[in-house]
PDB file of C-alpha atoms in Angstrom:
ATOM      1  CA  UNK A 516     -13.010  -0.139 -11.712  1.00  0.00           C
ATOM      2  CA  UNK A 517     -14.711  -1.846  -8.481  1.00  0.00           C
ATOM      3  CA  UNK A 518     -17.795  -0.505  -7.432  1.00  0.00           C
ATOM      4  CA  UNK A 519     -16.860  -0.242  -3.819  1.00  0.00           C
ATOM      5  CA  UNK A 520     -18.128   3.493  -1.672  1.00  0.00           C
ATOM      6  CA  UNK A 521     -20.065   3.804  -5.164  1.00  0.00           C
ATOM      7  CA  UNK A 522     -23.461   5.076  -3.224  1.00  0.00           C
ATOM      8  CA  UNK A 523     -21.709   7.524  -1.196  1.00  0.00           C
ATOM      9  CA  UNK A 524     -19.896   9.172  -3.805  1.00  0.00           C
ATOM     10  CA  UNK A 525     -22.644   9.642  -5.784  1.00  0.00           C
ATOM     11  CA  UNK A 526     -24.115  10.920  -2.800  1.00  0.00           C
ATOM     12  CA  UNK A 527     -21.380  13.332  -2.449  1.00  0.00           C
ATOM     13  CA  UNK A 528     -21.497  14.439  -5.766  1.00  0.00           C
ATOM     14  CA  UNK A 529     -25.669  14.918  -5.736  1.00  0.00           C
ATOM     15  CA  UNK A 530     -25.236  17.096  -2.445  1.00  0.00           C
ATOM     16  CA  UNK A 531     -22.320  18.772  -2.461  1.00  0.00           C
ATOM     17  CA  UNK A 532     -21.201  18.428  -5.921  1.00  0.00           C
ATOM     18  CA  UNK A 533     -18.163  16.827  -5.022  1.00  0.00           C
ATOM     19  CA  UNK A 534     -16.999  14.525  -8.415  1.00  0.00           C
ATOM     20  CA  UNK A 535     -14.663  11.059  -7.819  1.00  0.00           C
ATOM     21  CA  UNK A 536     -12.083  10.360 -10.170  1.00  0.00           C
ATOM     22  CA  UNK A 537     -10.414   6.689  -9.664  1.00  0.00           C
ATOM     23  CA  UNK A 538      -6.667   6.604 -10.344  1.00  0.00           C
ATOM     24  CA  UNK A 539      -5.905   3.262 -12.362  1.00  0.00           C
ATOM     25  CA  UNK A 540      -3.188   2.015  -9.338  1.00  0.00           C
ATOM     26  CA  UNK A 541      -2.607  -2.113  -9.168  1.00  0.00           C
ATOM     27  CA  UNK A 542      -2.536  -4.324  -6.186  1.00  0.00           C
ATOM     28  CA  UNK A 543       0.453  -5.076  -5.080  1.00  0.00           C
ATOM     29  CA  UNK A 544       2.958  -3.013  -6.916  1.00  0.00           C
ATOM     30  CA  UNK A 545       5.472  -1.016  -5.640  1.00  0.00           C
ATOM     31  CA  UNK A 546       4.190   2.802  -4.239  1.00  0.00           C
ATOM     32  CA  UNK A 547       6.449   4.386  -7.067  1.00  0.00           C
ATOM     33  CA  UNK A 548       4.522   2.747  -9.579  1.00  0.00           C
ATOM     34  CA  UNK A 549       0.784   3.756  -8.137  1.00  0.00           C
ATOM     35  CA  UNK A 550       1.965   7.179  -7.242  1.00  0.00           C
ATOM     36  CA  UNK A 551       2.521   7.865 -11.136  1.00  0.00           C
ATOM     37  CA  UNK A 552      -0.769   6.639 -11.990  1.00  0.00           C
ATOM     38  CA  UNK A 553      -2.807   9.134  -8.816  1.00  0.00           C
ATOM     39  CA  UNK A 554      -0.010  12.214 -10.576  1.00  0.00           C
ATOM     40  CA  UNK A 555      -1.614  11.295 -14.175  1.00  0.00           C
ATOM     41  CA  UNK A 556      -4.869  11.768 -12.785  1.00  0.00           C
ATOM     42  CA  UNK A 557      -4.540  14.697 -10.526  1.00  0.00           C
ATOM     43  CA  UNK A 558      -2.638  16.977 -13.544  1.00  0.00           C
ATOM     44  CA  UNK A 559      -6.122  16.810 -15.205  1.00  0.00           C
ATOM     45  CA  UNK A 560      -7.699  18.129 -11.722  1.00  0.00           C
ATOM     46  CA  UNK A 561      -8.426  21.959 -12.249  1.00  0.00           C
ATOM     47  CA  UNK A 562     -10.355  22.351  -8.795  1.00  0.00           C
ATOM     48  CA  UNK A 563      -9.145  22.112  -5.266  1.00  0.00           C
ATOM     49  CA  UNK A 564      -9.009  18.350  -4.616  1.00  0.00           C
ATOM     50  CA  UNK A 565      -8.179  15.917  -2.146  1.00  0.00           C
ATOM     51  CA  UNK A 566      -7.188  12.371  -2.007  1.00  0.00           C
ATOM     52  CA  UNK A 567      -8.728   8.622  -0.698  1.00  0.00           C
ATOM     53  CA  UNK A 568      -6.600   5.653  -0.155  1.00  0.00           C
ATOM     54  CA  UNK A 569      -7.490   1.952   1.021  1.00  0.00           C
ATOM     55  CA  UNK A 570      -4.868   0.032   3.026  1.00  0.00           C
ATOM     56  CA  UNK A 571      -2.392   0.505   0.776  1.00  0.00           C
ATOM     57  CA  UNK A 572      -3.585   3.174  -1.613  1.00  0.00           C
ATOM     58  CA  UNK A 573      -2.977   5.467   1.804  1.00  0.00           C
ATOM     59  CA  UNK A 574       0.492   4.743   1.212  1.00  0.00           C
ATOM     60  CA  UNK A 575      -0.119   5.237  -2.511  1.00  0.00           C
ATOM     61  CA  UNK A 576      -1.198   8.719  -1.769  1.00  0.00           C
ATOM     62  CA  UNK A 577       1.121   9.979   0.587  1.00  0.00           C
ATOM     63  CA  UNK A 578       4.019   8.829  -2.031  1.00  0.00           C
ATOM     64  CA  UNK A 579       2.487  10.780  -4.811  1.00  0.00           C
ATOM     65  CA  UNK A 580       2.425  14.119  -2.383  1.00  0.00           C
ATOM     66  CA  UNK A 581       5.892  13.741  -1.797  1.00  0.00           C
ATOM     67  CA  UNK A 582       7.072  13.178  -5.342  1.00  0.00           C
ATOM     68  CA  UNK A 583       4.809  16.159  -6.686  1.00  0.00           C
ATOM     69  CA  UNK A 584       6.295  18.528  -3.295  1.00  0.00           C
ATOM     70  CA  UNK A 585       9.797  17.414  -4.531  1.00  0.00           C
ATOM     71  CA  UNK A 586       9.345  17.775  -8.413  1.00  0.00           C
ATOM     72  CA  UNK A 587       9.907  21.008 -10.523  1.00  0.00           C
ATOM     73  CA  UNK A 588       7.527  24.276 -10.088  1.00  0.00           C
ATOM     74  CA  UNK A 589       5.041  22.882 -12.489  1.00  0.00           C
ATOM     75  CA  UNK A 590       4.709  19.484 -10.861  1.00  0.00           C
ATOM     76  CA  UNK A 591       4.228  21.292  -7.481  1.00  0.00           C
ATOM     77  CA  UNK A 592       1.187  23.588  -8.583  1.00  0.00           C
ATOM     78  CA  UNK A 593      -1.669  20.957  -8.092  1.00  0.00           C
ATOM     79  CA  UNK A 594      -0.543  20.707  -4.958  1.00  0.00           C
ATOM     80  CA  UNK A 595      -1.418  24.164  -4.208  1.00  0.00           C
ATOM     81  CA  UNK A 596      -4.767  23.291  -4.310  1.00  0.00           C
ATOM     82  CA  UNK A 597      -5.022  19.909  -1.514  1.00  0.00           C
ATOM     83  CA  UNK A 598      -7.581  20.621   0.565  1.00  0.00           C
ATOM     84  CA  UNK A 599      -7.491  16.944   2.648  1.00  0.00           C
ATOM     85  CA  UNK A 600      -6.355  13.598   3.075  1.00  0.00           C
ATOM     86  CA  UNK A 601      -8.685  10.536   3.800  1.00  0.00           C
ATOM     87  CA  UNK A 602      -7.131   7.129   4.825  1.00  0.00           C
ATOM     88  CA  UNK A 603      -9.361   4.010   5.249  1.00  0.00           C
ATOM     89  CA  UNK A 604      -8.158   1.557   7.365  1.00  0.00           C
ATOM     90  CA  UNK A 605      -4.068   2.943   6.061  1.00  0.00           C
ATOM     91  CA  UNK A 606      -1.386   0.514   5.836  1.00  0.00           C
ATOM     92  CA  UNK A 607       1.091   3.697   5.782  1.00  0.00           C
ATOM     93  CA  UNK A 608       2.527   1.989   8.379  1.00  0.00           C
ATOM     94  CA  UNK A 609       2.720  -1.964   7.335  1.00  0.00           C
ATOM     95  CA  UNK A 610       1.537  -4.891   8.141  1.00  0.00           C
ATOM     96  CA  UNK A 611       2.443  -8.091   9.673  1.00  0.00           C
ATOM     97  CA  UNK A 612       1.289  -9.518   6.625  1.00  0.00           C
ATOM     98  CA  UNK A 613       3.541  -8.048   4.463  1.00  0.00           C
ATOM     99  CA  UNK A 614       7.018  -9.031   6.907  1.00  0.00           C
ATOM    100  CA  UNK A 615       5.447 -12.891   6.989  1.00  0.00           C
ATOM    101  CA  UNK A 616       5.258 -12.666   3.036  1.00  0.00           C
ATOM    102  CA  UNK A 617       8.841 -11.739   2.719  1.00  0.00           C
ATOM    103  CA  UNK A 618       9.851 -14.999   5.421  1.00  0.00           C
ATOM    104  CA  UNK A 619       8.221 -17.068   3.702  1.00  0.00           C
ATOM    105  CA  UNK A 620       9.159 -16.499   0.604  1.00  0.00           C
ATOM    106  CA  UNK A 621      12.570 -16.744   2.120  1.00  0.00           C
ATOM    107  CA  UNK A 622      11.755 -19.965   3.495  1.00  0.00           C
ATOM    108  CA  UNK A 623      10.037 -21.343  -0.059  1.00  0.00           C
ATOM    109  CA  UNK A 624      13.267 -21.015  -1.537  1.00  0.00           C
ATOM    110  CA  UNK A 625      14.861 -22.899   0.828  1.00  0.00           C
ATOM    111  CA  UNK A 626      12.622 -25.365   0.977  1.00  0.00           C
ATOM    112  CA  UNK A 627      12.457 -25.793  -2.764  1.00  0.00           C
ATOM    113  CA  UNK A 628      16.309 -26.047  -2.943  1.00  0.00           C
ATOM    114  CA  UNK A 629      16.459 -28.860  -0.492  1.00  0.00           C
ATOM    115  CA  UNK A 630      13.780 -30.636  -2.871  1.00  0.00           C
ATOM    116  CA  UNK A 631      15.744 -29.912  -6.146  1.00  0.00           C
ATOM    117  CA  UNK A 632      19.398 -30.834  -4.576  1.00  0.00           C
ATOM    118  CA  UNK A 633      18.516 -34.803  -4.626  1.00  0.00           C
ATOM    119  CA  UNK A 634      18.053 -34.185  -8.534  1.00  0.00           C
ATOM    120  CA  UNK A 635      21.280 -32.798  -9.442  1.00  0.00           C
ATOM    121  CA  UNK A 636      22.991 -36.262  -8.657  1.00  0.00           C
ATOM    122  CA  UNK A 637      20.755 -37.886 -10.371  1.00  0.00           C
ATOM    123  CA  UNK A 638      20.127 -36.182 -13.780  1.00  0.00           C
ATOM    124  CA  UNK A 639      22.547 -35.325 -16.489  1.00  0.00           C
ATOM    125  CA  UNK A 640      24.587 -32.253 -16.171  1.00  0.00           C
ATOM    126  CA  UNK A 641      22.018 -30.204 -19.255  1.00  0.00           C
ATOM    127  CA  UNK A 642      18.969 -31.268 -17.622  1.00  0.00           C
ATOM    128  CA  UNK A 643      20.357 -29.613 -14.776  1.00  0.00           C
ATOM    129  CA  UNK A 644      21.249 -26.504 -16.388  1.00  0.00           C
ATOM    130  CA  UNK A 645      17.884 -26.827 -18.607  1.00  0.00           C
ATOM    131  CA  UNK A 646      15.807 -26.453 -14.981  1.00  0.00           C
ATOM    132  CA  UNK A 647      18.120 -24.090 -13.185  1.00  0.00           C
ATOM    133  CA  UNK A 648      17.780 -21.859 -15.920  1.00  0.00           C
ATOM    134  CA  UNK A 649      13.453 -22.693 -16.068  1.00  0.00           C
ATOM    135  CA  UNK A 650      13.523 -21.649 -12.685  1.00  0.00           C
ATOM    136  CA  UNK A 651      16.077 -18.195 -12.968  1.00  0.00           C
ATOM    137  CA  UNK A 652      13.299 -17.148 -16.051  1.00  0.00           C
ATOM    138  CA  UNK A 653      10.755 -17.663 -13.606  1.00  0.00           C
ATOM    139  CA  UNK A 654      12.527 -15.584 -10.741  1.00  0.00           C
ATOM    140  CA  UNK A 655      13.164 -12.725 -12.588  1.00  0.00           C
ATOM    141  CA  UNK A 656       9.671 -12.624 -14.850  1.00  0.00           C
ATOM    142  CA  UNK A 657       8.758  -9.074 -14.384  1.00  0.00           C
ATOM    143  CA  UNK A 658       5.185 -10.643 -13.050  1.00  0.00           C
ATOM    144  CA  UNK A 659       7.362 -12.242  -9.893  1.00  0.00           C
ATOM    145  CA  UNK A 660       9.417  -8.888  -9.495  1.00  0.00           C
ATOM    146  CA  UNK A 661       6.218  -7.026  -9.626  1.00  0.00           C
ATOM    147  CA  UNK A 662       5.004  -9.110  -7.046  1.00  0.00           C
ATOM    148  CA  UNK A 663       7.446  -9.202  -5.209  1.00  0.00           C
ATOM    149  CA  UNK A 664       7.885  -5.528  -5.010  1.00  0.00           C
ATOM    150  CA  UNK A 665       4.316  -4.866  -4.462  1.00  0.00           C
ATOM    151  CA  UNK A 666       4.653  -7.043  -1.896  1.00  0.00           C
ATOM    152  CA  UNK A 667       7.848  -5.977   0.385  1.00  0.00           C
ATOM    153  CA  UNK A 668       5.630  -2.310   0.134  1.00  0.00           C
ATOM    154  CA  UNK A 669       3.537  -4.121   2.779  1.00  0.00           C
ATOM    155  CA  UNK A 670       6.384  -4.496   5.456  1.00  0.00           C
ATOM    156  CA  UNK A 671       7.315  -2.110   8.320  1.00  0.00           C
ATOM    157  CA  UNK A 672      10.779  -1.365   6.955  1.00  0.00           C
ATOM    158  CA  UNK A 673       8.914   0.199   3.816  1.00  0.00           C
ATOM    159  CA  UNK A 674       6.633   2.063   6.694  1.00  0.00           C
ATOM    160  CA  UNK A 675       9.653   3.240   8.089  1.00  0.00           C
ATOM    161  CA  UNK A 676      11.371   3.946   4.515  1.00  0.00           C
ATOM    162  CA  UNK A 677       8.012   5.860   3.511  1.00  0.00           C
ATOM    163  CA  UNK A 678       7.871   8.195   6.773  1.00  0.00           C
ATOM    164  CA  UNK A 679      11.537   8.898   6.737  1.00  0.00           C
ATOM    165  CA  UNK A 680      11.550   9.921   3.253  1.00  0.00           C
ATOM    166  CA  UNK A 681       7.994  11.593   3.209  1.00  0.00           C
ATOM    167  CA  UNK A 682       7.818  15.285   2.023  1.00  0.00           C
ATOM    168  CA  UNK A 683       3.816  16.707   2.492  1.00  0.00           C
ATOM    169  CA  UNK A 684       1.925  19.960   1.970  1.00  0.00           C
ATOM    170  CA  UNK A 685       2.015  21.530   5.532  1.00  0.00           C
ATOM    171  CA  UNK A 686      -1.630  22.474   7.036  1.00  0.00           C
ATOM    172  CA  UNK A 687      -3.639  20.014   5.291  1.00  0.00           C
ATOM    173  CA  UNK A 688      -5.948  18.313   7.828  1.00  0.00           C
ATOM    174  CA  UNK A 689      -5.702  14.107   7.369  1.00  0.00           C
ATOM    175  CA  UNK A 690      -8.641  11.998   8.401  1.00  0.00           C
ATOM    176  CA  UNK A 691      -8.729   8.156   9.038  1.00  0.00           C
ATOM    177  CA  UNK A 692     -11.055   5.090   9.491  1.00  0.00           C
ATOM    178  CA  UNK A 693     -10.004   1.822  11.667  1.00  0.00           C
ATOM    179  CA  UNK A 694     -11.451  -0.932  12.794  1.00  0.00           C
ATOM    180  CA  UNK A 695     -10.847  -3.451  14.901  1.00  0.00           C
ATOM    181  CA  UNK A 696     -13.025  -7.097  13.753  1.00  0.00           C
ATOM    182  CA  UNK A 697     -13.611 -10.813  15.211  1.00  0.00           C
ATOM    183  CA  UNK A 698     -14.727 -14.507  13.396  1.00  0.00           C
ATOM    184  CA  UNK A 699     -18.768 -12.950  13.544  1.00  0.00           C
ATOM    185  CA  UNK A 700     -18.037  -9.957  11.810  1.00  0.00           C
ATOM    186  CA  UNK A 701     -16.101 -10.947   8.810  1.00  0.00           C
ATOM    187  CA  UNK A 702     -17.318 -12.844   5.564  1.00  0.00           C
ATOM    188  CA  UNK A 703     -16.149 -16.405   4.804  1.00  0.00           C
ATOM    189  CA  UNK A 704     -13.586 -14.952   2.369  1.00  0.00           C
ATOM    190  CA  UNK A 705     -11.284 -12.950   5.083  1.00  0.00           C
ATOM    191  CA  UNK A 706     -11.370 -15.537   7.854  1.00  0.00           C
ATOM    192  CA  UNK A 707      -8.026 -16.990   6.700  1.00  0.00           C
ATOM    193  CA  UNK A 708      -6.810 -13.361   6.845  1.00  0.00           C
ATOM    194  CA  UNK A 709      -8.081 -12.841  10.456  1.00  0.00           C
ATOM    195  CA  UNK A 710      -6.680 -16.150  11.914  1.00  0.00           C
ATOM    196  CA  UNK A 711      -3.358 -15.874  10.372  1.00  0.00           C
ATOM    197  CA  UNK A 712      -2.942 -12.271  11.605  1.00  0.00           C
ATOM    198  CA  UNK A 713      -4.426 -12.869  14.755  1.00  0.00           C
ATOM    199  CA  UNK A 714      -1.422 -15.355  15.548  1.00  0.00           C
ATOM    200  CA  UNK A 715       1.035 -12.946  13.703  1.00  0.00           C
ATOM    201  CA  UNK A 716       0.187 -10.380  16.126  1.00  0.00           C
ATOM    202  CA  UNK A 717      -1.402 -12.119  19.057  1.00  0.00           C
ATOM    203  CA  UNK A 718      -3.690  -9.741  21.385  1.00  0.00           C
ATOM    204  CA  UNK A 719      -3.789  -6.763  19.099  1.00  0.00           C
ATOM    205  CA  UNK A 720      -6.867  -5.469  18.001  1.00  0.00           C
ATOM    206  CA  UNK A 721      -6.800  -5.578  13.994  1.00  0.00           C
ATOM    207  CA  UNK A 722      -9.286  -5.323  11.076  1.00  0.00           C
ATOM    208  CA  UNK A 723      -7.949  -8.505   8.958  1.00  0.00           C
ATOM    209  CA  UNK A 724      -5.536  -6.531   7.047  1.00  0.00           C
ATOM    210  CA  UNK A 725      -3.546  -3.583   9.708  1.00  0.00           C
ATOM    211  CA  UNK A 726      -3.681  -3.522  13.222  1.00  0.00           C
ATOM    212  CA  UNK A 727      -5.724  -0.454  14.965  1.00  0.00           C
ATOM    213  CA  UNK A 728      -2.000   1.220  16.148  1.00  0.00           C
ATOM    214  CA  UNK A 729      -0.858   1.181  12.846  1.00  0.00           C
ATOM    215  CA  UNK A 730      -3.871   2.358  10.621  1.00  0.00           C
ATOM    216  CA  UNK A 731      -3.672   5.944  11.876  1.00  0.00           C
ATOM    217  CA  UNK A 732      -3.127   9.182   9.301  1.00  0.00           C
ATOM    218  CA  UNK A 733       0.461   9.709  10.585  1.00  0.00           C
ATOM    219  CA  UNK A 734       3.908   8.166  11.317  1.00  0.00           C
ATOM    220  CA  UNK A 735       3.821   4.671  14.137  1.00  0.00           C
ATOM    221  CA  UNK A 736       7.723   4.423  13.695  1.00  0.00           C
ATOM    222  CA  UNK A 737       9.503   7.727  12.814  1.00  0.00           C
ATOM    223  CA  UNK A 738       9.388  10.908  14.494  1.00  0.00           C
ATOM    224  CA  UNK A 739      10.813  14.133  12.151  1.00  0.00           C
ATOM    225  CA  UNK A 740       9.717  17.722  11.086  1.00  0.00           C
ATOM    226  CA  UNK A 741       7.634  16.186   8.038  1.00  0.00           C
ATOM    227  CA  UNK A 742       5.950  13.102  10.372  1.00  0.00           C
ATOM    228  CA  UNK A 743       5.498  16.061  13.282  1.00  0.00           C
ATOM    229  CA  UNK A 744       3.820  18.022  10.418  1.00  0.00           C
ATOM    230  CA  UNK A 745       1.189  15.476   9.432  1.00  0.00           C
ATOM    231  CA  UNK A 746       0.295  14.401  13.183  1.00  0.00           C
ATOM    232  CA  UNK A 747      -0.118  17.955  13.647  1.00  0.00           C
ATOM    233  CA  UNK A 748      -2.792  18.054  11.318  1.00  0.00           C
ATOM    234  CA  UNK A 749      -4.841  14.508  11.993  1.00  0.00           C
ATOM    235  CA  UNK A 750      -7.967  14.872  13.086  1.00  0.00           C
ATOM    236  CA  UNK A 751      -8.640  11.461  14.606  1.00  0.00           C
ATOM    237  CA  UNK A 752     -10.754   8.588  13.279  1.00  0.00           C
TER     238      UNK A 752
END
């Protein structure tokens, strides 16, 4: 529903009558989940097609390819009609963002177990019980697991569990965007994102989000036939 790329779609559409059709993916859910939603939508597609993903709607995409490739005949036919892939600024790979979410979160429960500890000596056995069992609903909302899921999709491992996995059409050409960005070229809003993963990653050139190496349209961390088969088809930024 965001409005972002609006003007140049439309401008695709009014010269080369190319039409954009969102897929209703969430932010920060796990790539299972937001692969579903881009399958819903490209069942309905009758034309030959291709797919855009942001940071991690690359990921996104590249997980819904490989479910459709490794689904029944019927699943696979769409796929018979991919023409490209276009990543913008891919977090295929992960981020150092999303391996400092999962230490800190790590590190929050710690922290707020040392701060509860003090408490159990001091309040009555069912009071105890009454907030250990506030906090376990809590833990195990599906909102948190969401989260948390969404979250961990972020990380290198899930890179690495992504490109190991990761079954693609053969011979369909993959572009990419990066960029690399300083304090004077980001608004107010992302300059707590560039800070903390300029000290995450000190030295590397990064765009707030994914550092240059990692946004490209293929595999950082695994080398096999399918990662082979998608470098052999990127076309560069």
């Amino acid at each position: 529903r965001g409005r972002e790329l609006e003007d140049a779609y439309r401008r695709l559409f009014e010269r080369h009558g190319v039409r954009v059709v969102r897929a209703d993916t969430a932010t920060a859910r796990s790539l299972s989940y937001n692969a579903d939603r881009i399958i819903e939508v490209v069942r309905g597609i009758t034309t030959p097609w291709g797919w855009v993903g942001y940071s991690q709607g690359c990921a996104n995409g590249f997980m819904a390819e490989s479910r459709m490739l490794a689904g029944t005949p019927t699943e696979q036919v769409p796929l018979q009609r991919l023409v490209c892939r276009n990543l913008l600024f891919g977090a295929t790979n992960g981020s150092a963002h999303g391996v400092s979410g999962d230490l800190k979160l790590v590190q929050a429960l710690a922290m707020g177990e040392r701060i509860l500890k003090p408490y159990q000596g001091t309040l009555s056995r069912s009071a105890t019980n009454a907030l250990l069992r506030a906090v376990k609903g809590a833990l195990d909302s599906r909102l948190v697991i969401q989260a948390l899921g969404g979250w961990h999709t972020l990380t290198f491992d899930a890179g690495v569990t992504l490109h190991r996995d990761l079954q693609v059409v053969e011979h369909v050409p993959s572009s990419s965007m990066r960029g690399v960005c300083g304090p004077a070229d980001v608004p107010e809003a992302l300059e707590y994102m560039l800070f903390l993963l300029d000290r995450l990653v000190p030295g590397v050139g990064h765009d707030t989000q994914v550092t240059e190496p990692c946004a490209i349209a293929s595999a950082a961390f695994v080398a096999n036939d399918w990662t082979r088969s998608v470098a052999r088809c990127d076309i560069g930024a």
